[in-house]
Amino acid sequence: MTALGDILIRRIRETGPISIADYMAECLLHPIHGYYTTRPVFGAKGDFTTAPEISQMFGELLGLCLAQAWLDQGAPPAFTLAELGPGRGTLMADLLRATRGVPGFHAAARIMLVEASPRLRDTQRETLAGHQVTWRDSVTDLPDAPLFLIANEFFDALPIRQFQRHPMGWQERLVGLDGDRLVAGLSVPMQLDMLTARMSDTSTGGVVEVCPAAAGIVTEIAQRIATHGGAALIIDYGDWHSLGDTFQALTDHAFADPFAAPGTADLTAHVDFEALALAATACAVTALTEQGVLLERLGITARAQALARRLSGPQLEAHVAAHRRLTHPEEMGRLFKAMAIHTKGSVPPPGFD
Ligand code: SAH
């Protein structure tokens, strides 16, 4: 068992089973043994790779999308350019390079990164050397100013709770012990008002997931945008109205048992975009758009062709493969979705309906 596993086993022995959300939070963000604290998680060497790490085109096109939203709202002279969970800082670096030519955008932007992992903050500092960047612990720490924000694969890392439908209500899935092993179990059945709406699309045994942190974060973002102007682009894997068990662990680019070695695997759950939209009622929310469709609308084919002109051999092959990976429906193009939040009455950011 890992050091974190021993800590969790002791805790469960003393105080009883913990929620999947508590388990996820400890595994991902424990200050000493957490996954994001200890491991070089992204890219070919890490356990998974993300769109900005696959190709510079991702950050470039979404950056220009955000800059156009800023122009469409009258180019407010001092605004927050925020990213949630920036990983290695690659998306922000590509965004900033692509938007250099947008008059006034850089001068007006105060770049703020919301990042929980001290280790990743260091990496971001290196990637973004040469830019004025500050870090925040939470969206509540963002200033009162127009807010243009991007979050790629951030919401899937937030802790979820899972509930299983029972004839007498709902049982929460909990992490408990079988001897010295961590195992999933179920709480006693309880009535849960927050799941009343899910009675219609589930039956006994059905699993639903709730991400309490996500709703709070989106509400905060939407209130800021409604008050001060701005837009938020949220890209992640998931769907409108999630259903079923989507909790998963990835180690070394393969699925793993999420309870076998706490702290060593990336733990995620699909994002329920409907829940995000319901939390953003202060603003207008666009239709959920497939990543492949969005990137095509933002001009990825033309950008890919322009970049291809300077490449040959294995580099050209890798570039063509990256384009396909980001956009093809059988790769990331359909599983990953995007949604934009913008002020009521403003035009949606480009690429969104
Ligand atoms: N956006 C990046 C990284 C995605 S991984 C990319 O696309 O490559 C998730 C990121 O969110 C990591 O940077 C992780 O440290 C951060 N993160 C996870 N939970 C967080 C939380 N509760 N608050 C702030 N950052 C968090």
XYZ file of C-alpha atoms and ligand atoms in Angstrom:
379
model
C 0.000 0.000 0.000
C 1.145 3.559 -0.684
C 1.910 6.027 2.129
C -1.348 7.820 1.362
C -3.173 4.486 1.386
C -1.893 3.840 4.928
C -3.074 7.291 6.018
C -6.537 6.680 4.558
C -6.799 3.188 6.056
C -5.958 4.601 9.509
C -8.494 7.390 9.062
C -11.267 5.007 7.950
C -10.482 2.639 10.826
C -10.833 5.523 13.274
C -13.798 7.437 11.858
C -15.527 5.206 9.344
C -15.951 5.072 5.554
C -15.384 8.251 3.508
C -17.190 9.573 0.440
C -15.773 9.157 -3.058
C -15.386 12.954 -3.007
C -13.178 12.879 0.099
C -11.221 10.019 -1.405
C -10.691 11.867 -4.700
C -9.661 15.075 -2.942
C -7.072 13.254 -0.817
C -5.701 11.246 -3.731
C -5.373 14.212 -6.077
C -4.461 17.076 -3.777
C -2.991 15.699 -0.532
C -0.231 18.242 0.254
C 2.499 15.591 0.501
C 1.265 12.440 -1.227
C -1.341 13.776 -3.685
C -1.208 12.876 -7.332
C -0.922 16.462 -8.582
C 1.595 17.229 -5.815
C 4.011 14.421 -6.533
C 3.912 13.327 -10.145
C 4.868 14.659 -13.571
C 1.360 13.894 -14.682
C 0.988 15.178 -18.226
C 2.316 14.288 -21.610
C 3.927 11.180 -23.011
C 5.908 10.639 -19.772
C 2.877 11.180 -17.537
C -0.288 9.190 -17.102
C -2.430 11.075 -19.550
C -2.154 13.784 -22.116
C -4.420 16.761 -22.642
C -5.423 18.753 -25.693
C -2.970 21.643 -25.120
C -0.153 19.108 -24.744
C -1.134 17.423 -28.021
C -0.889 20.525 -30.198
C -0.244 24.255 -29.890
C -3.301 24.772 -32.132
C -5.672 24.103 -29.230
C -4.485 26.987 -27.050
C -4.026 29.276 -30.040
C -7.569 28.882 -31.350
C -9.262 29.053 -27.949
C -7.109 32.057 -27.095
C -8.257 33.867 -30.229
C -11.834 32.864 -29.411
C -11.520 34.476 -25.984
C -9.834 37.576 -27.448
C -12.674 37.948 -29.967
C -15.188 37.716 -27.102
C -13.233 40.519 -25.405
C -13.374 42.637 -28.601
C -17.104 41.885 -29.016
C -17.723 43.252 -25.526
C -16.033 46.546 -26.364
C -12.473 45.598 -25.310
C -12.726 46.496 -21.603
C -9.453 48.247 -20.670
C -8.599 46.237 -17.535
C -9.773 42.658 -17.263
C -8.866 39.369 -15.619
C -7.547 36.722 -17.977
C -7.979 33.610 -15.857
C -7.324 29.927 -16.280
C -8.525 27.219 -13.927
C -6.190 24.259 -13.416
C -3.560 25.287 -15.990
C -1.487 22.091 -15.697
C 1.916 22.829 -17.229
C 0.827 26.273 -18.423
C 0.952 25.228 -22.072
C -2.542 26.422 -23.004
C -1.937 29.867 -21.505
C 1.445 30.137 -23.254
C -0.126 29.276 -26.626
C -3.054 31.613 -25.953
C -0.716 34.492 -25.149
C 1.464 33.902 -28.219
C -1.563 33.722 -30.520
C -3.139 36.901 -29.132
C -0.008 39.073 -29.326
C -1.413 40.647 -32.472
C -4.757 41.591 -30.925
C -4.345 45.328 -30.248
C -4.624 46.171 -26.550
C -5.423 42.631 -25.371
C -2.164 41.953 -23.554
C -1.953 45.459 -22.104
C -5.437 45.118 -20.617
C -5.067 41.544 -19.321
C -4.222 40.685 -15.712
C -3.245 37.030 -15.964
C -4.404 34.937 -13.014
C -4.048 31.204 -12.621
C -6.194 29.231 -10.209
C -4.023 26.260 -9.283
C -4.034 24.066 -6.197
C -0.765 22.211 -6.726
C 2.433 24.017 -5.610
C 4.452 21.777 -7.895
C 2.376 22.684 -10.943
C 2.547 26.381 -9.991
C 6.342 26.082 -10.314
C 5.998 24.465 -13.728
C 3.559 27.185 -14.818
C 5.974 29.871 -13.647
C 8.673 28.382 -15.876
C 6.400 27.945 -18.897
C 5.089 31.500 -18.608
C 8.403 33.213 -17.844
C 8.318 36.662 -19.411
C 4.646 37.225 -18.581
C 3.238 38.942 -15.502
C 1.291 36.138 -13.832
C -0.239 35.754 -10.385
C -1.823 32.734 -8.731
C -5.066 32.362 -6.847
C -6.295 29.523 -4.636
C -9.887 29.814 -5.757
C -12.217 31.698 -8.116
C -13.534 33.598 -5.084
C -10.116 35.309 -4.930
C -10.436 36.773 -8.442
C -10.803 40.573 -8.463
C -13.982 42.510 -9.242
C -13.311 43.142 -12.941
C -14.417 41.849 -16.345
C -13.510 38.178 -16.436
C -12.385 36.203 -19.480
C -11.713 32.680 -18.321
C -10.774 29.300 -19.703
C -10.834 25.881 -18.062
C -9.707 22.755 -19.920
C -9.926 19.417 -18.122
C -10.364 21.188 -14.794
C -13.902 20.211 -13.829
C -13.279 16.487 -14.402
C -10.676 16.584 -11.628
C -13.087 17.958 -9.034
C -14.303 15.497 -6.412
C -17.664 13.846 -7.054
C -20.099 12.041 -4.789
C -21.893 8.971 -6.120
C -25.370 7.808 -5.156
C -27.079 4.544 -5.990
C -30.857 4.397 -6.236
C -32.528 2.132 -3.640
C -36.234 1.371 -3.129
C -36.007 3.449 0.100
C -34.115 6.421 -1.377
C -30.419 6.653 -2.167
C -27.294 4.957 -0.875
C -24.029 6.866 -1.091
C -21.057 4.972 -2.463
C -18.343 5.114 0.189
C -14.758 3.985 0.480
C -14.326 1.535 3.358
C -12.125 -1.363 4.377
C -11.992 -5.075 3.703
C -9.168 -6.088 6.062
C -6.253 -3.984 4.857
C -7.764 -3.220 1.473
C -9.706 -0.146 0.410
C -13.015 -1.151 -1.132
C -16.167 0.590 -2.326
C -19.317 0.050 -0.278
C -22.731 1.617 0.242
C -24.227 3.743 2.999
C -27.626 3.016 4.486
C -30.438 4.319 2.269
C -31.504 7.926 2.828
C -33.886 10.452 1.350
C -32.035 13.181 -0.535
C -33.862 16.301 -1.669
C -31.002 17.282 -3.984
C -31.674 14.157 -6.055
C -35.443 14.586 -6.440
C -34.958 15.572 -10.089
C -33.070 12.331 -10.721
C -35.992 10.113 -9.687
C -37.403 10.379 -13.216
C -34.345 9.091 -15.112
C -33.127 6.374 -12.755
C -34.429 3.101 -11.372
C -33.242 0.866 -8.530
C -29.501 0.254 -8.825
C -28.913 3.290 -11.044
C -25.965 5.528 -10.164
C -25.873 9.315 -10.305
C -22.953 11.609 -9.660
C -22.936 15.024 -8.050
C -19.993 17.426 -8.097
C -20.694 19.875 -5.277
C -17.590 21.990 -5.918
C -18.336 22.484 -9.629
C -21.677 24.188 -9.062
C -20.155 26.603 -6.538
C -17.291 27.514 -8.864
C -19.552 28.088 -11.876
C -21.993 30.184 -9.854
C -19.104 32.376 -8.733
C -17.799 32.770 -12.295
C -21.263 33.536 -13.701
C -21.956 36.161 -11.045
C -18.693 37.931 -11.831
C -19.378 37.848 -15.574
C -22.961 39.072 -15.070
C -21.744 41.977 -12.909
C -18.548 43.015 -14.691
C -18.811 41.468 -18.172
C -16.732 38.727 -19.710
C -16.986 35.149 -20.893
C -15.891 31.696 -19.790
C -14.927 28.752 -21.991
C -15.253 25.350 -20.369
C -13.874 22.327 -22.198
C -13.970 18.838 -20.777
C -15.078 15.312 -21.347
C -18.583 14.492 -20.371
C -22.053 15.171 -21.582
C -25.281 17.019 -21.044
C -26.946 15.320 -18.062
C -24.555 12.625 -16.871
C -25.866 9.245 -15.896
C -24.119 6.224 -14.437
C -20.744 5.560 -12.888
C -18.003 7.524 -14.684
C -15.441 7.534 -11.859
C -12.160 6.321 -13.331
C -8.450 6.000 -12.676
C -5.701 6.342 -15.275
C -2.118 5.207 -14.757
C 0.399 5.199 -17.571
C -2.275 5.858 -20.240
C -4.350 2.818 -19.125
C -7.360 2.354 -16.856
C -6.526 1.216 -13.326
C -8.327 0.211 -10.116
C -9.002 3.578 -8.402
C -8.562 2.038 -4.935
C -5.407 -0.043 -5.478
C -2.689 2.575 -4.961
C -4.072 5.903 -3.692
C -2.177 8.960 -4.930
C -0.573 7.241 -7.919
C -3.388 7.420 -10.485
C -5.257 10.287 -12.070
C -8.837 10.132 -10.817
C -11.581 11.789 -12.839
C -15.295 11.714 -13.550
C -17.213 12.870 -16.595
C -18.470 16.423 -16.362
C -22.216 16.946 -16.150
C -22.560 20.080 -18.282
C -26.238 20.432 -17.465
C -25.302 20.862 -13.806
C -22.779 23.545 -14.795
C -25.377 25.354 -16.920
C -27.911 25.251 -14.069
C -25.321 26.907 -11.827
C -24.725 29.707 -14.365
C -28.240 31.182 -14.387
C -26.866 34.705 -13.852
C -25.553 34.490 -17.437
C -26.393 33.150 -20.881
C -25.035 29.679 -21.606
C -24.336 28.386 -25.115
C -25.318 25.008 -26.492
C -22.900 22.224 -25.645
C -20.576 21.938 -28.640
C -18.336 19.016 -29.551
C -14.643 19.883 -29.368
C -14.070 18.745 -32.948
C -16.891 20.938 -34.244
C -15.722 23.936 -32.214
C -12.129 23.649 -33.413
C -13.272 23.317 -37.041
C -15.417 26.437 -36.681
C -12.472 28.287 -35.161
C -10.393 27.417 -38.218
C -8.174 24.538 -37.145
C -7.891 23.183 -40.680
C -6.455 26.418 -42.050
C -4.132 26.722 -39.049
C -3.013 23.101 -39.427
C -2.236 23.669 -43.106
C -0.238 26.804 -42.330
C 1.838 24.975 -39.723
C 2.261 21.941 -41.995
C 4.046 24.044 -44.621
C 7.066 24.337 -42.313
C 7.167 20.617 -41.444
C 8.293 17.404 -43.107
C 8.964 13.745 -42.284
C 8.114 12.498 -38.773
C 7.290 16.028 -37.565
C 4.693 16.441 -40.285
C 3.231 13.017 -39.479
C 3.010 13.901 -35.777
C 1.321 17.198 -36.637
C -1.269 15.515 -38.872
C -1.916 12.916 -36.138
C -2.344 15.662 -33.517
C -4.894 17.484 -35.686
C -6.822 14.276 -36.086
C -6.581 13.439 -32.399
C -8.054 16.778 -31.352
C -10.903 16.796 -33.860
C -11.844 13.309 -35.052
C -15.113 11.962 -33.592
C -13.452 8.658 -32.706
C -10.636 10.409 -30.863
C -11.197 13.529 -28.716
C -13.482 15.346 -31.141
C -16.768 14.020 -29.814
C -16.067 12.849 -26.241
C -14.797 16.312 -25.336
C -17.321 19.110 -25.311
C -17.238 22.854 -24.861
C -19.681 25.313 -23.391
C -19.401 29.077 -23.085
C -20.863 31.362 -20.454
C -21.372 35.020 -21.402
C -23.433 37.990 -20.285
C -27.112 37.908 -21.141
C -27.687 39.877 -24.354
C -24.061 39.659 -25.552
C -23.098 37.650 -28.630
C -21.719 34.206 -27.789
C -17.954 33.718 -28.290
C -17.084 32.635 -31.853
C -17.605 28.974 -32.664
C -20.558 28.594 -30.295
C -24.254 28.784 -31.205
N -5.722 22.376 -18.020
C -4.529 21.554 -18.049
C -4.424 20.567 -16.881
C -5.593 19.685 -16.581
S -5.326 18.644 -15.163
C -4.419 20.863 -19.388
O -5.376 20.887 -20.140
O -3.351 20.306 -19.680
C -6.182 19.470 -13.862
C -5.524 20.717 -13.343
O -6.377 21.269 -12.331
C -4.173 20.554 -12.687
O -3.404 21.701 -12.947
C -4.548 20.432 -11.204
O -3.484 20.670 -10.326
C -5.631 21.457 -11.123
N -6.598 21.289 -10.024
C -7.258 20.168 -9.680
N -8.113 20.405 -8.664
C -8.006 21.726 -8.373
C -8.649 22.593 -7.432
N -9.552 22.122 -6.598
N -8.310 23.903 -7.423
C -7.376 24.366 -8.291
N -6.736 23.599 -9.196
C -7.035 22.295 -9.242
